PDB file of C-alpha atoms in Angstrom:
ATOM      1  CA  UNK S   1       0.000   0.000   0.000  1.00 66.00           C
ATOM      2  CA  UNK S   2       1.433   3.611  -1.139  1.00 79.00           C
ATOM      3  CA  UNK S   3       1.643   5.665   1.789  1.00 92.00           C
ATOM      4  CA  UNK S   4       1.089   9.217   2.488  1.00 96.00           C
ATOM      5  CA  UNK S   5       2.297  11.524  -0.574  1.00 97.00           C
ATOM      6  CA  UNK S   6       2.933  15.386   0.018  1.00 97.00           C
ATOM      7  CA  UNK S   7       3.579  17.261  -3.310  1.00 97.00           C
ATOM      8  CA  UNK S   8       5.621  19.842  -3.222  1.00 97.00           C
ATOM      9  CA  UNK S   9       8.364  18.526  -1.315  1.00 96.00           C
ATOM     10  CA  UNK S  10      10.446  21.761  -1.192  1.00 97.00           C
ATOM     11  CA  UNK S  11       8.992  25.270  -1.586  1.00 96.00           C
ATOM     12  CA  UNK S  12      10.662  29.129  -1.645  1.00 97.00           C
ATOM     13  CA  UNK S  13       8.320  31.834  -1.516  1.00 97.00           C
ATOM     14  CA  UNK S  14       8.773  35.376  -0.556  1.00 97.00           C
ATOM     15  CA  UNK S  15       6.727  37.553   2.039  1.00 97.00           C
ATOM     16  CA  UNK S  16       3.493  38.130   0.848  1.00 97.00           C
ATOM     17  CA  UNK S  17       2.814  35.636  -1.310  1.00 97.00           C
ATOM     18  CA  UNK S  18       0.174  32.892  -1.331  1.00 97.00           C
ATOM     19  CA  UNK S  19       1.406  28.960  -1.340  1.00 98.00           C
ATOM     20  CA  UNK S  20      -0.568  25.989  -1.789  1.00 98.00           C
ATOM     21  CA  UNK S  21       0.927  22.280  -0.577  1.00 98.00           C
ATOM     22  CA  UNK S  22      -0.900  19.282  -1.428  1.00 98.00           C
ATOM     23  CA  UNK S  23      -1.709  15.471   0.194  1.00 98.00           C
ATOM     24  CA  UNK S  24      -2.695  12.211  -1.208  1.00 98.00           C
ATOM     25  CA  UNK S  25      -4.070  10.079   2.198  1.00 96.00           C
ATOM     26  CA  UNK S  26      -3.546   6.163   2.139  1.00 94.00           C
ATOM     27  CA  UNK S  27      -5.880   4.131  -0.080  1.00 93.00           C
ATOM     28  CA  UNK S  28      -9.229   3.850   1.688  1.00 90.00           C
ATOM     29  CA  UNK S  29      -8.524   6.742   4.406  1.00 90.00           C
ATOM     30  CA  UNK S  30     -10.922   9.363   5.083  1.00 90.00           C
ATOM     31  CA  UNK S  31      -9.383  11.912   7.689  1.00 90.00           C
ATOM     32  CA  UNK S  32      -6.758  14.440   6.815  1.00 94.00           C
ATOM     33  CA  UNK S  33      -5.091  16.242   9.347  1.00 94.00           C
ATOM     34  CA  UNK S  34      -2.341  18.967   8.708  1.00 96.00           C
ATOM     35  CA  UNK S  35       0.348  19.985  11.096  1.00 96.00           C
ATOM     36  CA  UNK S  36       2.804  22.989  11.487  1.00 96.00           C
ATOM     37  CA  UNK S  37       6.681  21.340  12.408  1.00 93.00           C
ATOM     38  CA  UNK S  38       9.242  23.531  13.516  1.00 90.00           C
ATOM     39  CA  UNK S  39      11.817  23.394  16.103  1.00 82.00           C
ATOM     40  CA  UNK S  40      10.900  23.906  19.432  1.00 72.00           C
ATOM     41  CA  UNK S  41       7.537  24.386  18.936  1.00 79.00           C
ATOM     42  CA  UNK S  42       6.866  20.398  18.232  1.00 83.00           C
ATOM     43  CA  UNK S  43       3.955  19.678  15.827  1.00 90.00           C
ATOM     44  CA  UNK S  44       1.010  22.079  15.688  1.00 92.00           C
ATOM     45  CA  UNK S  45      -2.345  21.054  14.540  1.00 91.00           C
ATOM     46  CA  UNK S  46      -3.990  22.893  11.788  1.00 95.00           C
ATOM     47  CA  UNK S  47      -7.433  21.285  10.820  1.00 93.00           C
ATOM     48  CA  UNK S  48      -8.806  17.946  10.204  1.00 92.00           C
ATOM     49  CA  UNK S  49     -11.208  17.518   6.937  1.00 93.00           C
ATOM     50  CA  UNK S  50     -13.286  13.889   6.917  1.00 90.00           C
ATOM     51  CA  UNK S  51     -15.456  13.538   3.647  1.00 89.00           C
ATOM     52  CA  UNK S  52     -15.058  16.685   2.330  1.00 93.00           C
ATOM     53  CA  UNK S  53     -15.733  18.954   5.827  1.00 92.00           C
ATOM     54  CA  UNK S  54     -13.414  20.427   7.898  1.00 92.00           C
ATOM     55  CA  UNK S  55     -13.826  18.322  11.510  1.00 87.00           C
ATOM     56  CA  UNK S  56     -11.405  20.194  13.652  1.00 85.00           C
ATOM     57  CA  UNK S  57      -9.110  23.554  13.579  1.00 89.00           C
ATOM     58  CA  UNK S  58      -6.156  24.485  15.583  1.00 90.00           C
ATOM     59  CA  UNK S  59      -5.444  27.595  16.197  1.00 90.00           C
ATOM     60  CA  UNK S  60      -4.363  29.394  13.335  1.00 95.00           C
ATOM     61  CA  UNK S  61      -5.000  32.555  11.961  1.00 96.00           C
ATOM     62  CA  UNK S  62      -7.511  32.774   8.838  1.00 95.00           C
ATOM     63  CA  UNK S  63      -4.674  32.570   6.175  1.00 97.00           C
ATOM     64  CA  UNK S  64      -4.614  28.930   6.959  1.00 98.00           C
ATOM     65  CA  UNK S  65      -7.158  27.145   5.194  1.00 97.00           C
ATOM     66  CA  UNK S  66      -7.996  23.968   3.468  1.00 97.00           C
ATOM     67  CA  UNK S  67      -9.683  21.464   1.322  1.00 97.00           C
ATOM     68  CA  UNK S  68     -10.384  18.148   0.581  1.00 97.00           C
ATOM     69  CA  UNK S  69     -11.608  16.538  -2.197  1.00 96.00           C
ATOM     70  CA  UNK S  70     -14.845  13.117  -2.616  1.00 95.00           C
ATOM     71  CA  UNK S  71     -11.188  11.288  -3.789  1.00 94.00           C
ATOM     72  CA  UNK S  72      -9.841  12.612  -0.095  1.00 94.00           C
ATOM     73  CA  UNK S  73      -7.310  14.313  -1.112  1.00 97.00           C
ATOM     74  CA  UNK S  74      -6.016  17.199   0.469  1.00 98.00           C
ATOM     75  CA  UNK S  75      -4.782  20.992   0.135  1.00 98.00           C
ATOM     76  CA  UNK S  76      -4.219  23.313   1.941  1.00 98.00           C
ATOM     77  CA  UNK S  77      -3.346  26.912   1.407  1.00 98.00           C
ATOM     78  CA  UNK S  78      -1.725  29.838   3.002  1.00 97.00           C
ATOM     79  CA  UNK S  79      -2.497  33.483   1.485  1.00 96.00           C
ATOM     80  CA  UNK S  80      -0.358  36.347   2.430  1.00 97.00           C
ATOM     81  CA  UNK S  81       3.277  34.732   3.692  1.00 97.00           C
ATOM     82  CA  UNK S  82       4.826  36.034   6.635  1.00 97.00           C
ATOM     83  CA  UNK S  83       8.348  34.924   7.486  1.00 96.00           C
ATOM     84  CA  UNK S  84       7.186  33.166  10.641  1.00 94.00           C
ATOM     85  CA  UNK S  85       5.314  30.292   8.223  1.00 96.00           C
ATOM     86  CA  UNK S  86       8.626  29.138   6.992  1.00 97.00           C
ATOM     87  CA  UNK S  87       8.090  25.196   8.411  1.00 96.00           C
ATOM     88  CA  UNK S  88       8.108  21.449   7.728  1.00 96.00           C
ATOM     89  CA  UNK S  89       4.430  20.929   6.979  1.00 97.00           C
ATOM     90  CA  UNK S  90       3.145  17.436   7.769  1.00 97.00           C
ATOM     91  CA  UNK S  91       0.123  15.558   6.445  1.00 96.00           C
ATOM     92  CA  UNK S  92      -1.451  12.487   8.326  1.00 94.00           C
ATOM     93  CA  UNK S  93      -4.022  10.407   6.864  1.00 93.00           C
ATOM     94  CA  UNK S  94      -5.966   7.834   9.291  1.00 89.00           C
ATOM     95  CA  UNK S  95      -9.375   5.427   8.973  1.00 83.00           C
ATOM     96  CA  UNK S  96     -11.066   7.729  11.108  1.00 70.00           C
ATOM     97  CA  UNK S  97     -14.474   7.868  11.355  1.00 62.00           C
ATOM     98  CA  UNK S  98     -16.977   8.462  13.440  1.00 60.00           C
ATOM     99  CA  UNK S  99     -16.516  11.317  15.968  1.00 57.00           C
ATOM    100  CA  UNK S 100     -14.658   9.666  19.038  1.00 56.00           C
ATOM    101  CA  UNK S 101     -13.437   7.145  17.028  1.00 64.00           C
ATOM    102  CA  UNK S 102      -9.205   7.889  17.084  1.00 67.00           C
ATOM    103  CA  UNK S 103      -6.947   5.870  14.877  1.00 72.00           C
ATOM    104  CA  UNK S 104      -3.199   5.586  14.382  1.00 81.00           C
ATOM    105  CA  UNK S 105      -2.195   8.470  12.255  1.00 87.00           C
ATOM    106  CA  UNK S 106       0.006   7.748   9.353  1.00 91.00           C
ATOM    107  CA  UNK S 107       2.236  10.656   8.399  1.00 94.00           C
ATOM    108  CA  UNK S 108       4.057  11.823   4.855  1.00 95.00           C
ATOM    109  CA  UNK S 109       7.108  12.771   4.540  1.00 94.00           C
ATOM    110  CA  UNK S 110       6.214  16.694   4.608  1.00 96.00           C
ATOM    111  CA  UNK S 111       6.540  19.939   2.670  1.00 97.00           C
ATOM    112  CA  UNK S 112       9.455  22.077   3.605  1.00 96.00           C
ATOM    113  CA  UNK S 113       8.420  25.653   3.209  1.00 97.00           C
ATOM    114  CA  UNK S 114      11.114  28.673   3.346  1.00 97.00           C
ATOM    115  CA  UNK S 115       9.649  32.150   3.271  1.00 97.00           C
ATOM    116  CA  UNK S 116      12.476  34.971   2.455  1.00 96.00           C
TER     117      UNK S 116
ATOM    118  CA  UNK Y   1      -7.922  23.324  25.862  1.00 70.00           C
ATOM    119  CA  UNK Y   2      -5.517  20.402  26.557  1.00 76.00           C
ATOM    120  CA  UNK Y   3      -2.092  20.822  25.863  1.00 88.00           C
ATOM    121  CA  UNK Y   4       1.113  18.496  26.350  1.00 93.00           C
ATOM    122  CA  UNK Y   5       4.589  18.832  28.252  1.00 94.00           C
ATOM    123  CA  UNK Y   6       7.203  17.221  27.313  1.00 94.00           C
ATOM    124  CA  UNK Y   7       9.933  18.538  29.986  1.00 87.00           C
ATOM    125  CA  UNK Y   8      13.239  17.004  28.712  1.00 89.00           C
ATOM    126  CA  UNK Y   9      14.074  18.983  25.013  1.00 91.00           C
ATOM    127  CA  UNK Y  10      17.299  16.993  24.648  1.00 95.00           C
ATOM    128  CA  UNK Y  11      18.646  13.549  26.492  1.00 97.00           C
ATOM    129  CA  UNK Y  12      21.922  12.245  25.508  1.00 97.00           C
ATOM    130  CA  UNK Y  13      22.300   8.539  26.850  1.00 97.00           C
ATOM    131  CA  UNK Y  14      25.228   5.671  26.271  1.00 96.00           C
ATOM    132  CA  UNK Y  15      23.947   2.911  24.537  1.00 96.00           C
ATOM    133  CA  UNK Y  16      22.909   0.275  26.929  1.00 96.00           C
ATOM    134  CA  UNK Y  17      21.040   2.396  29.273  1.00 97.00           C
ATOM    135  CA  UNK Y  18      18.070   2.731  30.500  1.00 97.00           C
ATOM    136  CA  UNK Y  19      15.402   5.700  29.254  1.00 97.00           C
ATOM    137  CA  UNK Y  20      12.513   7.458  30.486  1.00 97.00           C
ATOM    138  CA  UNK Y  21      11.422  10.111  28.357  1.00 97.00           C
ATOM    139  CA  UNK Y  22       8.480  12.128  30.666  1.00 96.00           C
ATOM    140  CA  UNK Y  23       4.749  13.482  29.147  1.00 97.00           C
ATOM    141  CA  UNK Y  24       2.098  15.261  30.855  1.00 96.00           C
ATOM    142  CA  UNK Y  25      -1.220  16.506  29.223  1.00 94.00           C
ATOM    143  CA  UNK Y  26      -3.764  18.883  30.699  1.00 91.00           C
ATOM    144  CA  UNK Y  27      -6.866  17.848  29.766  1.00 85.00           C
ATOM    145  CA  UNK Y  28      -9.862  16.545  32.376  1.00 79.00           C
ATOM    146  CA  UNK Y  29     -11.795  13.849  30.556  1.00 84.00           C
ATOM    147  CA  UNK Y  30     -11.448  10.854  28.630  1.00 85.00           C
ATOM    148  CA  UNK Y  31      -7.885  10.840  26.697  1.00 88.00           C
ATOM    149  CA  UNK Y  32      -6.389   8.646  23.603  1.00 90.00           C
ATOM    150  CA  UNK Y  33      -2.317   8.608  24.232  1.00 93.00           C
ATOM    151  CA  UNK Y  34       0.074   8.156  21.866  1.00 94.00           C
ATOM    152  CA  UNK Y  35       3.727   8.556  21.461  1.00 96.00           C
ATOM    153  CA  UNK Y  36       5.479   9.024  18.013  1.00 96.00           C
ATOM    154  CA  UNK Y  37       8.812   8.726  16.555  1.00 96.00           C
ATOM    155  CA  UNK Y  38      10.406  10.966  14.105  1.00 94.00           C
ATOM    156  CA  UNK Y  39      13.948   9.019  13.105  1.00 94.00           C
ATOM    157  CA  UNK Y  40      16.881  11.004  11.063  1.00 92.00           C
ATOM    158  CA  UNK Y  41      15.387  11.901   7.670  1.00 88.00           C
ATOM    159  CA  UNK Y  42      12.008   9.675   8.054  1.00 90.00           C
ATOM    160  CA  UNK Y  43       8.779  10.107   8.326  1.00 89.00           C
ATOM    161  CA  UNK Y  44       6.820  10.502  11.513  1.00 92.00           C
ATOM    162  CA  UNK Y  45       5.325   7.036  12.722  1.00 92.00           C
ATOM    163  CA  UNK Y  46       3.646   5.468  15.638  1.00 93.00           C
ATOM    164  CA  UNK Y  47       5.648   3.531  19.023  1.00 95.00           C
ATOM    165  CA  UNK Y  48       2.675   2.775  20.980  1.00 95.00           C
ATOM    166  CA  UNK Y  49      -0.631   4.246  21.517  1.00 93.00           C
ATOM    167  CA  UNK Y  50      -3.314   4.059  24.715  1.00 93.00           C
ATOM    168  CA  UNK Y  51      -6.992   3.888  24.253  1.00 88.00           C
ATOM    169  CA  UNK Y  52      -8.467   1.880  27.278  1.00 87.00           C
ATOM    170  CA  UNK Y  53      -7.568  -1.303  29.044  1.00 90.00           C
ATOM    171  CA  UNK Y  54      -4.163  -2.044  30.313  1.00 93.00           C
ATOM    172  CA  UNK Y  55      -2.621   1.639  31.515  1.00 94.00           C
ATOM    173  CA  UNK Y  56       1.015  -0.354  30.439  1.00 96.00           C
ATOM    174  CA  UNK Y  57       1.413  -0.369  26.873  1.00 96.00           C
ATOM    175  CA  UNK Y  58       3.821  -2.182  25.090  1.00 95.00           C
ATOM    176  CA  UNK Y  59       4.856  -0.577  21.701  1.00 93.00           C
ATOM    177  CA  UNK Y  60       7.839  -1.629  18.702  1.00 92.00           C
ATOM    178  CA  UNK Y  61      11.415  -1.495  19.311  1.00 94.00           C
ATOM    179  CA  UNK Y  62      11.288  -2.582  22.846  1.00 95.00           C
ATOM    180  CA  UNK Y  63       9.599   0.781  24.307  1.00 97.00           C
ATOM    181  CA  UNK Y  64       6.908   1.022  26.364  1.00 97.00           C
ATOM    182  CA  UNK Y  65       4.783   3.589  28.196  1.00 97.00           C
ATOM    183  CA  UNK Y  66       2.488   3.630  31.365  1.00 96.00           C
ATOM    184  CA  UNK Y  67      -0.304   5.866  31.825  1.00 95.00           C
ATOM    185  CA  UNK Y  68      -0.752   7.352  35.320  1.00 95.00           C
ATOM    186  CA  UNK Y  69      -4.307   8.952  34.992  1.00 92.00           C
ATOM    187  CA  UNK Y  70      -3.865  10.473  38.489  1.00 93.00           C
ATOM    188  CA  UNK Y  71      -0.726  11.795  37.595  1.00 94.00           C
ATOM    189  CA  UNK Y  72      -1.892  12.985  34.380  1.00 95.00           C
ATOM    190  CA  UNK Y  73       1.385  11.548  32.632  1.00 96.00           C
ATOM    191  CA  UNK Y  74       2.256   9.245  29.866  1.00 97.00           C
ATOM    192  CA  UNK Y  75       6.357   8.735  30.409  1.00 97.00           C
ATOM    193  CA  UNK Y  76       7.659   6.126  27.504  1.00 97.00           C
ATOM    194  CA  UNK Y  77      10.392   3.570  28.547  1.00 97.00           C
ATOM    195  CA  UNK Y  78      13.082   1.344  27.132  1.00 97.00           C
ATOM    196  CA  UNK Y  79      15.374  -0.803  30.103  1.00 97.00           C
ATOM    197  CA  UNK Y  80      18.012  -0.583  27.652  1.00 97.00           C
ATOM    198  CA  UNK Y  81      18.760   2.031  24.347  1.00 97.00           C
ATOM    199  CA  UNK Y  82      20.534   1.371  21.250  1.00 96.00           C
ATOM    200  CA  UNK Y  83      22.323   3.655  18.776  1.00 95.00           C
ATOM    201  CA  UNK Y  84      19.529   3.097  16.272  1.00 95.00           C
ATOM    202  CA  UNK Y  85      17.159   4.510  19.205  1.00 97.00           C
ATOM    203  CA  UNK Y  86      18.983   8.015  18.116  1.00 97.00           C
ATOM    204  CA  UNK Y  87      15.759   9.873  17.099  1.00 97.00           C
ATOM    205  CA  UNK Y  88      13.221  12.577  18.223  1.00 95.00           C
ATOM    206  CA  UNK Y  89      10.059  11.344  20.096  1.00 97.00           C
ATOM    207  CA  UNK Y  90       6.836  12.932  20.226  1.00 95.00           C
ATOM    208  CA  UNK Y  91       3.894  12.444  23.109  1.00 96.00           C
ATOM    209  CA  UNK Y  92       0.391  13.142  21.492  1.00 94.00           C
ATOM    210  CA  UNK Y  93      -3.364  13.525  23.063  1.00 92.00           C
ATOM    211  CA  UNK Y  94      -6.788  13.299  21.735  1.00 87.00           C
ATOM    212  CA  UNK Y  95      -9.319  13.740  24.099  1.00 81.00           C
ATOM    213  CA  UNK Y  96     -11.749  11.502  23.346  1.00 72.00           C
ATOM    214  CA  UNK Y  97     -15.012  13.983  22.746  1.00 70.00           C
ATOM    215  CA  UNK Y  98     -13.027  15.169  19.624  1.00 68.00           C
ATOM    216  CA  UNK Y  99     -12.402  13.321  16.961  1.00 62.00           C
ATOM    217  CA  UNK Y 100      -9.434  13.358  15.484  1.00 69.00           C
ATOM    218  CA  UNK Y 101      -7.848  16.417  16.987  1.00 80.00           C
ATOM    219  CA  UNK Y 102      -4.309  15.532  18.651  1.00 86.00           C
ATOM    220  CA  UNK Y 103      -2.577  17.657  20.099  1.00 89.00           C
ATOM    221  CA  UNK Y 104       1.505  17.046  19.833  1.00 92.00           C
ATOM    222  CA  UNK Y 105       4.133  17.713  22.980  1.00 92.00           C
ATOM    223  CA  UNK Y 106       6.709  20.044  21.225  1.00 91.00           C
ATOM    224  CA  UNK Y 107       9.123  16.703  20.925  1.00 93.00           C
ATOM    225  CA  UNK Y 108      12.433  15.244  22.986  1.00 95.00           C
ATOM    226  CA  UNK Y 109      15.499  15.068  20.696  1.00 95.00           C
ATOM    227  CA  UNK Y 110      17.153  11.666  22.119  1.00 97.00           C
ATOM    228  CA  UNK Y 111      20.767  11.298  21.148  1.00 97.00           C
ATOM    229  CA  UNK Y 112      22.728   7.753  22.051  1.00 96.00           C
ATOM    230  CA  UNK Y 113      26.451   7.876  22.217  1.00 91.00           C
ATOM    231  CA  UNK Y 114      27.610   4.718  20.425  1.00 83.00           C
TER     232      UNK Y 114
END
């Protein structure tokens, strides 16, 4: 079974600009959950989409948003680029279902995001 | 809002040792534990995980973590490390009353002198 795919894997932007980073789940998974890596601060949770809806959000400011497709897969975007959004940004893909339910969370590999 | 601590931000052991990596969460109700692994240049993936039953959980590589509820804590163990164990670990929460929202400690970089 493919595992989670994050496309692109490396991204340069400048301030002010808008980026979009996409994620391919496993096969058969439904939930989508994006996360904000960088050092010191751990893993930060953005928002969780199952079938199309956005589940959960973190606490991020409104230039963080999302989408996910009826084949689950995932974008997410982020207008207006501040230096402080330079990150590893990590995509997790799990069976998840109903609300309560908690599976394992399988992660890609991440997009690496540098904002100059 | 629950949060995680993970207290120790970088432990440097000699292989052969024995580890204890500590995790507390804030968070009242029902809880969904996990711990993660993040090895050099790999992806993110799962060491053990507690939903209900047995608060000693045994996980891959030898690790294993209790959960205390009273203490609020999660600590992962290993009686003795290995070189390959060089990585950086990750506690995670999910209360239970929402869905799959985990929330991540901000990691302990564990480094094992060969």
């Amino acid at each position: 079974k493919a595992g989670v795919t994050q496309t692109p894997r490396y991204l340069i932007k400048t301030r002010g600009q808008q980026v979009t980073l996409s994620c391919s789940p496993i096969s058969g998974h439904r939930s989508v959950s994006w996360y904000q890596q960088t050092p010191g601060q751990g893993l930060q949770f953005l928002f969780e989409y199952f079938s199309e809806t956005q589940r959960n959000k973190g606490n991020f400011p409104g230039r963080f948003s999302g989408r996910q497709f009826s084949n689950s897969r995932s974008e997410m975007n982020v207008s207006t680029l501040e230096l402080g959004d330079s990150a590893l940004y990590l995509c997790a893909s799990s069976l998840a279902g109903l609300a309560g339910v908690v599976n394992e969370q399988f992660f890609g590999p991440g997009t690496r995001l540098t904002v100059l | 809002a629950q949060s995680v601590s993970q207290h120790n931000h970088h432990v440097i052991l000699s292989e052969a040792a024995s580890l204890e990596l500590g995790c507390n969460y804030s968070y009242g109700g029902t809880v969904n534990l996990f711990w993660y692994v993040q090895y050099p240049g790999q992806h993110l993936q799962l060491l053990l995980k507690y939903f209900s039953g047995d608060p000693l959980v045994k996980g891959i590589k030898g690790f294993e973590a209790e959960f205390i509820k009273s203490k609020f804590s999660f600590n992962l163990r290993k009686p003795s490390v290995q070189w390959s164990d060089t990585a950086e670990y990750f506690c995670a929460v999910n209360a239970a009353s929402s869905a799959s929202k985990i929330i991540f400690g901000s990691g302990t970089r564990l480094s094992i002198r060969p």
